[in-house]
Amino acid sequence: MTPTDNNFQNILKYKIIDDSSDGHFQDVERNKKVFSDAVHYSVDLLRKNDCINDTSDTIYQESVGLGQKFYEVLLKTRQKYMLKKLNQTWNIEQGNNLTSELVKNEPSDYRNRNTQAYAVDYSEYQASMRRQIYPNSVQLPNSVFGNGNFDTADRFTIDSDDDDDDRFNKQFGYTSKSLKYEFVPYEEKLRIINMARDNPDWTMKTLRERSGCKHVMNRDQLQRWEEQLEIGGTREDRRKAINSWVYAKCIDYKNRNKKINNQLLKKWALEAASVCLPPKNNPNNEFRASSWWMLNFKNLHGITGPSSDLQINVQPDPRYINGIGPSGEPSFHMPVHNPSQDYLNIDVETLEKNEIQLMSNSSGHTSGFFDPSISGLIKRHEKGVTFEEKLRVVNLSRANPTWSVKMLREQSGCKQLTQIELLRRWEKQVTSGGSSADKIKKINQWVFQRCIEYQKKNYTVTNKTITSWAFDAKRELMMQNTTFTPSAGWLERFKNKYNIVGNPFDLKIKD
């Protein structure tokens, strides 16, 4: 459809609003009823042929996306139908006369443009008219379809606006750039989650403003981030930690004048993956130190030379900084570090023993240095350690304050205790009643016991019932300060974990 056709279509709609004739008003109301009946009839046909089910208490994000597409198709169909009916009652001459009047009264800002820019800017003029006609029409924001790891930087794209005056695009939030996504790093998510925990009364708007993080959207997103942090971050976060591990080994070998080859890189990567991406916990996300990974790793860190004698250069290839190769293809999200700085402080011998100790060296750096990429590895060591186990280790440490971490690990039998920072972390968790994962586990167990009780008494359990119990569990277990909310995602995970099946209005625990 050409811009002229679009203009004419909106002109006819504009006439619908302005016209006060009873006859035309009745025609419009009749046409709306015909269209409404058609929509309801199509839904009845779908239900009759077993193509759809009744609505449920929860809705998947995928359903929201499909629903938005259905809405747009139906809206276009309705507009075409209404236009067709109007063409039967209005002649083109009246429409053309009305066009002249509208053009006379339109803002001069729309008229004083070249032809191409005029078409682009006039589309907003049309949109403003559509908002008058359909004031209750809602366009769902792009953020509805996000997964929590990425944030939409540019919501709309206009490629045809090539004039030098970009005031219109700036005014309405449009951009001539293509749609892009921004990666939210592990450390940023951790910072936001800690702020949310320390300030449970803050609204999302306050948290976004105080943190300066534009990616904070809603509490469901915070819940997803919290769950990601408990397992060591997203896949990209964990692969970033693998790169940090391997690069630290490279620097250590360089400082000791040892040769580095491709086989060593692969070996170190697999060692790091056993901690960051254990196959038992990530069956569908097994890391392979492939040739493609090795090529990216070398480019990211400026590693050159033959495969049997690799050289660690001070400055990596600038084309690969921030994980983007010269072809524009994305690589791993791994920031480039200067070998002459932070990584010289890492004692890699302890990495081999999973001790992950950070020490000072002869350059005069303080021993308090702690790289966030390596701290992620430490947090992963506590995965699988129950709250009771942490409590036992903490109590043993308090009873024996002179014990080293190694002695405490041997006496307690807790192999996951590899670092003093990990012990300090457990002490804080014990004081606050456990980590977020510990608290969610307690809530899940409390809710599941209610499900068992109801099933024994042949009471009906629904999605709403389980969600309500989750709120009750927070209150009964005195966890009101936790950021946990029984979202739709949590509900699905809970049902899968405890093998709860059936329709949303009659759930059963499957044997």
Coordinates of C-alpha atoms in Angstrom, one line a residue, residues 26-450:
Q26 CA -25.7 3.3 12.5
D27 CA -23.7 1.9 9.5
V28 CA -20.5 2.1 11.5
E29 CA -22.1 0.3 14.5
R30 CA -23.5 -2.4 12.2
N31 CA -20.1 -2.9 10.6
K32 CA -18.5 -3.2 14.0
K33 CA -21.1 -5.8 15.1
V34 CA -20.5 -7.8 11.9
F35 CA -16.8 -7.9 12.5
S36 CA -17.2 -8.8 16.2
D37 CA -19.5 -11.7 15.3
A38 CA -17.0 -12.9 12.7
V39 CA -14.2 -13.0 15.3
H40 CA -16.4 -14.8 17.8
Y41 CA -17.5 -17.3 15.2
S42 CA -14.0 -18.1 14.1
V43 CA -13.1 -18.8 17.8
D44 CA -16.1 -21.1 18.1
L45 CA -14.9 -23.0 15.0
L46 CA -11.4 -23.4 16.4
R47 CA -12.9 -24.7 19.7
K48 CA -15.3 -27.0 17.9
N49 CA -12.5 -28.5 15.9
D50 CA -10.4 -29.0 19.1
C51 CA -7.8 -26.5 18.0
I52 CA -7.8 -24.4 21.2
N53 CA -8.4 -24.9 24.9
D54 CA -10.1 -22.8 27.5
T55 CA -8.0 -20.0 28.9
S56 CA -5.8 -20.6 31.9
D57 CA -4.5 -18.6 34.9
T58 CA -1.1 -18.3 33.5
I59 CA 0.2 -17.3 30.1
Y60 CA 3.5 -18.2 28.4
Q61 CA 5.6 -15.5 26.8
E62 CA 5.4 -17.4 23.5
S63 CA 1.6 -17.1 23.8
V64 CA 1.9 -13.3 24.3
G65 CA 4.0 -13.1 21.1
L66 CA 1.5 -15.1 19.0
G67 CA -1.4 -13.2 20.5
Q68 CA 0.3 -9.9 19.4
K69 CA 0.6 -11.2 15.9
F70 CA -3.0 -12.4 15.8
Y71 CA -4.1 -8.9 17.1
E72 CA -2.2 -7.1 14.3
V73 CA -3.6 -9.3 11.6
L74 CA -7.2 -8.9 12.9
L75 CA -6.7 -5.2 13.2
K76 CA -5.6 -4.9 9.6
T77 CA -8.5 -7.1 8.5
R78 CA -10.9 -4.9 10.4
Q79 CA -9.5 -1.7 8.9
K80 CA -9.8 -3.2 5.3
Y81 CA -13.4 -4.3 6.0
M82 CA -14.4 -0.9 7.5
L83 CA -12.8 0.9 4.5
K84 CA -14.6 -1.4 2.0
K85 CA -18.0 -0.6 3.7
L86 CA -17.2 3.1 3.7
N87 CA -16.3 3.1 0.1
Q88 CA -19.9 2.0 -0.6
T89 CA -21.3 5.1 1.0
W90 CA -18.7 7.8 0.4
N91 CA -17.7 8.8 -3.1
I92 CA -14.1 9.6 -3.9
E93 CA -14.7 13.3 -4.6
Q94 CA -15.8 13.9 -1.0
G95 CA -12.7 12.1 0.2
N96 CA -10.5 14.2 -2.1
N97 CA -12.1 17.4 -0.8
L98 CA -11.5 16.3 2.7
T99 CA -7.9 15.5 1.8
S100 CA -7.3 19.1 0.7
E101 CA -8.8 20.4 4.0
L102 CA -6.6 18.2 6.1
V103 CA -3.4 19.1 4.2
K104 CA -4.2 22.8 4.7
N105 CA -4.5 22.2 8.5
E106 CA -1.6 19.9 9.0
P107 CA 1.5 21.2 10.8
S108 CA 4.0 23.0 8.5
D109 CA 6.7 20.7 9.9
Y110 CA 5.2 17.9 7.9
R111 CA 5.0 19.8 4.6
N112 CA 8.5 21.3 4.5
R113 CA 10.3 18.0 3.9
N114 CA 11.7 16.2 0.8
T115 CA 9.4 13.5 -0.6
Q116 CA 11.0 10.6 1.1
A117 CA 11.3 12.2 4.6
Y118 CA 7.7 13.5 4.1
A119 CA 6.5 9.9 3.8
V120 CA 8.4 8.8 6.9
D121 CA 7.3 11.8 9.1
Y122 CA 3.7 11.7 7.8
S123 CA 3.4 8.1 9.1
E124 CA 3.5 9.6 12.6
Y125 CA 0.8 12.0 11.6
Q126 CA -1.2 9.0 10.6
A127 CA -0.4 7.2 13.8
S128 CA -1.7 10.2 15.8
M129 CA -5.0 10.0 13.9
R130 CA -5.2 6.3 14.6
R131 CA -4.7 7.0 18.3
Q132 CA -7.8 9.2 18.1
I133 CA -9.8 6.5 16.5
Y134 CA -8.6 3.6 18.6
P135 CA -7.8 5.2 22.0
N136 CA -8.0 1.9 23.8
S137 CA -5.7 0.0 21.4
V138 CA -2.6 -1.2 23.2
Q139 CA 0.7 -2.1 21.6
L140 CA 2.7 -4.5 23.9
P141 CA 6.3 -3.3 24.5
N142 CA 9.2 -5.3 23.1
S143 CA 10.4 -6.0 26.6
V144 CA 7.5 -8.5 27.1
F145 CA 9.4 -10.9 24.8
G146 CA 12.8 -10.6 26.5
N147 CA 14.5 -13.4 28.4
G148 CA 16.2 -11.4 31.1
N149 CA 19.7 -11.6 29.7
F150 CA 19.4 -9.0 27.0
D151 CA 17.9 -5.6 26.8
T152 CA 16.4 -4.0 23.6
A153 CA 18.5 -0.9 23.0
D154 CA 16.6 0.4 20.0
R155 CA 12.8 -0.3 19.9
F156 CA 12.1 0.9 16.4
T157 CA 14.0 1.2 13.1
I158 CA 13.5 3.6 10.2
D159 CA 15.9 2.9 7.4
S160 CA 14.3 5.2 4.8
D161 CA 14.9 8.4 6.7
D162 CA 18.1 9.7 5.1
D163 CA 17.6 13.4 5.5
D164 CA 20.0 15.4 7.6
D165 CA 17.4 16.7 10.0
D166 CA 16.9 14.0 12.6
R167 CA 14.7 16.0 15.0
F168 CA 11.7 13.9 14.3
N169 CA 13.4 10.6 15.0
K170 CA 14.9 11.9 18.2
Q171 CA 11.5 13.3 19.3
F172 CA 9.7 10.0 18.9
G173 CA 12.5 7.7 20.0
Y174 CA 13.2 6.3 16.5
T175 CA 16.7 5.6 15.2
S176 CA 18.3 4.9 11.9
K177 CA 20.4 2.1 13.4
S178 CA 19.5 -1.5 13.2
L179 CA 18.0 -3.3 16.2
K180 CA 20.7 -4.4 18.7
Y181 CA 20.9 -6.2 22.0
E182 CA 23.2 -5.5 25.0
F183 CA 24.8 -8.2 27.1
V184 CA 24.3 -7.8 30.9
P185 CA 27.4 -9.2 32.6
Y186 CA 27.4 -11.4 35.6
E187 CA 28.9 -8.7 37.9
E188 CA 26.2 -6.2 36.9
K189 CA 23.4 -8.7 37.7
L190 CA 25.1 -9.5 41.0
R191 CA 25.3 -5.8 41.9
I192 CA 21.6 -5.2 41.1
I193 CA 20.4 -8.2 43.0
N194 CA 22.4 -7.2 46.1
M195 CA 20.9 -3.7 45.9
A196 CA 17.4 -5.2 45.6
R197 CA 18.0 -7.5 48.7
D198 CA 19.4 -4.6 50.7
N199 CA 16.4 -2.4 49.8
P200 CA 13.3 -4.7 49.6
D201 CA 10.9 -1.7 49.7
W202 CA 12.3 -0.1 46.5
T203 CA 10.1 -0.1 43.4
M204 CA 11.5 -1.2 40.1
K205 CA 11.7 2.5 39.0
T206 CA 13.7 3.4 42.1
L207 CA 16.0 0.4 41.7
R208 CA 16.6 1.3 38.1
E209 CA 17.3 5.0 38.9
R210 CA 19.5 4.3 41.9
S211 CA 21.5 1.5 40.2
G212 CA 21.8 3.4 36.9
C213 CA 21.0 0.1 35.1
K214 CA 18.5 0.7 32.4
H215 CA 18.1 -3.1 31.9
V216 CA 16.0 -3.5 35.1
M217 CA 12.4 -4.0 34.0
N218 CA 10.4 -6.0 36.5
R219 CA 10.5 -8.5 39.4
D220 CA 10.2 -11.5 37.2
Q221 CA 13.5 -10.4 35.5
L222 CA 15.1 -10.0 38.9
Q223 CA 14.0 -13.5 39.8
R224 CA 15.5 -14.9 36.7
W225 CA 18.8 -13.1 37.3
E226 CA 18.8 -14.4 40.9
E227 CA 18.4 -18.0 39.7
Q228 CA 21.1 -17.5 37.1
L229 CA 23.5 -16.2 39.8
E230 CA 22.8 -19.2 42.0
I231 CA 24.1 -21.6 39.2
G232 CA 27.0 -19.4 38.4
G233 CA 25.4 -17.1 35.8
T234 CA 24.2 -17.7 32.2
R235 CA 26.0 -19.8 29.7
E236 CA 28.0 -16.7 28.5
D237 CA 28.9 -15.9 32.1
R238 CA 30.3 -19.4 32.6
R239 CA 32.2 -19.4 29.3
K240 CA 33.6 -16.0 30.3
A241 CA 34.9 -17.6 33.5
I242 CA 36.4 -20.4 31.5
N243 CA 38.3 -17.9 29.4
S244 CA 39.5 -16.1 32.5
W245 CA 40.8 -19.4 34.0
V246 CA 42.7 -20.3 30.8
Y247 CA 44.1 -16.9 30.4
A248 CA 45.4 -16.9 34.0
K249 CA 47.2 -20.1 33.3
C250 CA 48.7 -18.6 30.1
I251 CA 50.1 -15.6 32.1
D252 CA 51.5 -17.9 34.7
Y253 CA 53.3 -20.0 32.1
K254 CA 54.7 -16.9 30.4
N255 CA 56.1 -15.6 33.7
R256 CA 57.8 -18.9 34.3
N257 CA 59.2 -19.0 30.7
K258 CA 57.3 -22.2 29.9
K259 CA 56.1 -23.1 26.5
I260 CA 52.4 -23.0 25.6
N261 CA 50.7 -25.0 22.9
N262 CA 47.3 -25.8 21.6
Q263 CA 47.0 -29.0 23.6
L264 CA 47.6 -27.1 26.9
L265 CA 44.9 -24.5 26.0
K266 CA 42.5 -27.3 25.4
K267 CA 43.4 -29.1 28.6
W268 CA 43.0 -26.0 30.7
A269 CA 39.7 -25.2 29.1
L270 CA 38.3 -28.6 29.9
E271 CA 39.6 -28.3 33.5
A272 CA 37.8 -25.0 33.9
A273 CA 34.7 -26.3 32.3
S274 CA 34.5 -29.2 34.9
V275 CA 34.0 -26.4 37.5
C276 CA 32.0 -23.8 35.5
L277 CA 29.9 -26.2 33.4
P278 CA 29.8 -29.6 35.1
P279 CA 28.0 -32.0 32.6
K280 CA 25.9 -33.4 35.5
N281 CA 24.2 -30.1 36.0
N282 CA 24.3 -28.9 32.4
P283 CA 23.5 -32.0 30.3
N284 CA 22.5 -29.9 27.3
N285 CA 25.3 -27.4 27.6
E286 CA 28.5 -29.4 27.6
F287 CA 31.5 -27.3 26.8
R288 CA 33.9 -28.5 24.0
A289 CA 37.3 -26.8 23.5
S290 CA 36.7 -26.8 19.8
S291 CA 39.0 -25.2 17.1
W292 CA 36.4 -22.4 16.9
W293 CA 36.7 -21.7 20.6
M294 CA 40.5 -21.8 20.4
L295 CA 40.6 -19.3 17.5
N296 CA 38.3 -16.9 19.3
F297 CA 40.3 -17.2 22.5
K298 CA 43.6 -16.5 20.8
N299 CA 42.2 -13.5 19.0
L300 CA 40.6 -12.1 22.1
H301 CA 43.9 -12.2 24.0
G302 CA 46.4 -11.5 21.2
I303 CA 47.9 -15.0 21.3
T304 CA 50.0 -15.7 18.2
G305 CA 52.7 -18.0 17.0
P306 CA 52.8 -21.7 15.8
S307 CA 50.5 -24.2 17.6
S308 CA 53.5 -25.8 19.3
D309 CA 54.9 -22.5 20.7
L310 CA 52.3 -19.9 21.3
Q311 CA 53.2 -16.3 22.3
I312 CA 51.3 -14.2 24.8
N313 CA 51.5 -10.6 23.5
V314 CA 50.9 -7.5 25.6
Q315 CA 48.3 -6.0 23.4
P316 CA 45.6 -8.3 21.8
D317 CA 44.2 -7.7 18.4
P318 CA 42.0 -4.6 18.7
R319 CA 39.5 -6.0 16.2
Y320 CA 38.5 -8.5 18.7
I321 CA 38.0 -6.3 21.7
N322 CA 34.7 -6.9 23.5
G323 CA 34.3 -10.2 21.7
I324 CA 33.6 -8.8 18.1
G325 CA 35.7 -10.2 15.3
P326 CA 36.8 -8.3 12.2
S327 CA 33.8 -9.7 10.2
G328 CA 31.4 -8.3 12.7
E329 CA 30.4 -11.7 14.0
P330 CA 30.0 -12.0 17.8
S331 CA 32.6 -13.9 19.8
F332 CA 32.6 -14.8 23.5
H333 CA 31.7 -11.9 25.9
M334 CA 35.1 -11.7 27.5
P335 CA 36.7 -8.3 28.3
V336 CA 40.4 -7.9 27.4
H337 CA 42.8 -7.7 30.3
N338 CA 46.3 -6.2 30.2
P339 CA 48.8 -9.0 31.1
S340 CA 51.0 -6.4 32.8
Q341 CA 48.3 -5.7 35.4
D342 CA 45.7 -7.8 37.3
Y343 CA 46.4 -11.3 36.1
L344 CA 50.0 -11.1 37.3
N345 CA 48.6 -11.4 40.8
I346 CA 47.0 -14.8 40.3
D347 CA 48.8 -17.9 41.6
V348 CA 47.7 -20.5 39.1
E349 CA 49.2 -23.4 41.0
T350 CA 46.3 -23.1 43.4
L351 CA 43.9 -23.0 40.5
E352 CA 45.1 -26.5 39.5
K353 CA 44.1 -27.6 43.0
N354 CA 40.8 -25.8 42.9
E355 CA 42.0 -23.6 45.7
I356 CA 41.7 -20.3 43.7
Q357 CA 43.9 -18.3 46.0
L358 CA 44.8 -14.7 45.0
M359 CA 48.2 -13.5 46.2
S360 CA 50.4 -10.5 46.0
N361 CA 53.6 -10.6 44.1
S362 CA 56.9 -8.7 44.0
S363 CA 55.4 -5.8 42.1
G364 CA 54.0 -4.4 45.3
H365 CA 50.3 -5.1 44.6
T366 CA 48.1 -5.6 47.6
S367 CA 46.9 -9.1 48.6
G368 CA 43.3 -7.8 48.6
F369 CA 43.0 -8.0 44.9
F370 CA 40.2 -10.2 43.7
D371 CA 39.2 -10.6 40.1
P372 CA 35.4 -10.8 39.6
S373 CA 35.7 -13.4 36.9
I374 CA 37.6 -15.7 39.3
S375 CA 35.1 -14.9 42.1
G376 CA 32.4 -16.4 39.9
L377 CA 34.3 -19.7 40.0
I378 CA 34.4 -19.6 43.8
K379 CA 30.7 -19.2 44.0
R380 CA 30.2 -22.2 41.8
H381 CA 32.0 -24.3 44.3
E382 CA 29.1 -24.0 46.7
K383 CA 26.6 -25.5 44.3
G384 CA 25.0 -28.6 45.8
V385 CA 26.0 -27.7 49.4
T386 CA 22.9 -27.7 51.5
F387 CA 22.0 -25.1 54.1
E388 CA 22.6 -27.7 56.9
E389 CA 26.1 -28.5 55.6
K390 CA 27.0 -24.8 55.5
L391 CA 25.7 -24.4 59.0
R392 CA 27.8 -27.3 60.2
V393 CA 30.9 -26.0 58.6
V394 CA 30.4 -22.5 59.9
N395 CA 29.8 -23.8 63.5
L396 CA 33.0 -25.9 63.2
S397 CA 34.9 -22.8 62.0
R398 CA 33.6 -20.7 64.9
A399 CA 34.6 -23.4 67.4
N400 CA 38.1 -23.6 65.9
P401 CA 39.1 -20.1 64.8
T402 CA 42.8 -21.0 64.4
W403 CA 42.1 -23.6 61.8
S404 CA 43.2 -23.0 58.2
V405 CA 40.8 -23.5 55.3
K406 CA 42.6 -26.7 54.4
M407 CA 42.3 -28.1 57.9
L408 CA 38.6 -27.1 58.1
R409 CA 38.0 -28.8 54.8
E410 CA 39.6 -32.0 56.0
Q411 CA 37.9 -32.1 59.4
S412 CA 34.5 -31.2 58.0
G413 CA 34.7 -33.5 55.0
C414 CA 33.3 -30.6 52.9
K415 CA 35.3 -30.8 49.6
Q416 CA 33.6 -27.7 48.2
L417 CA 35.2 -25.5 50.8
T418 CA 38.2 -24.2 48.8
Q419 CA 38.6 -20.5 49.7
I420 CA 38.3 -18.3 52.8
E421 CA 35.9 -16.0 50.8
L422 CA 33.6 -19.0 50.4
L423 CA 33.5 -19.5 54.1
R424 CA 32.7 -15.8 54.7
R425 CA 29.9 -16.1 52.2
W426 CA 28.5 -19.1 54.0
E427 CA 28.7 -17.2 57.3
K428 CA 26.5 -14.4 55.9
Q429 CA 24.1 -16.9 54.4
V430 CA 23.7 -18.7 57.7
T431 CA 23.1 -15.4 59.5
S432 CA 20.3 -14.5 57.0
G433 CA 18.7 -17.9 57.0
G434 CA 20.4 -19.3 53.8
S435 CA 21.1 -18.2 50.3
S436 CA 18.3 -17.4 47.8
A437 CA 18.5 -20.9 46.5
D438 CA 18.2 -22.3 50.1
K439 CA 15.1 -20.1 50.7
I440 CA 13.4 -21.1 47.5
K441 CA 14.1 -24.7 48.3
K442 CA 12.4 -24.3 51.7
I443 CA 9.4 -22.5 50.0
N444 CA 9.1 -25.3 47.4
Q445 CA 9.1 -28.0 50.1
W446 CA 6.5 -26.2 52.2
V447 CA 4.2 -25.8 49.1
F448 CA 4.7 -29.4 48.0
Q449 CA 3.6 -30.7 51.5
R450 CA 0.4 -28.7 51.1

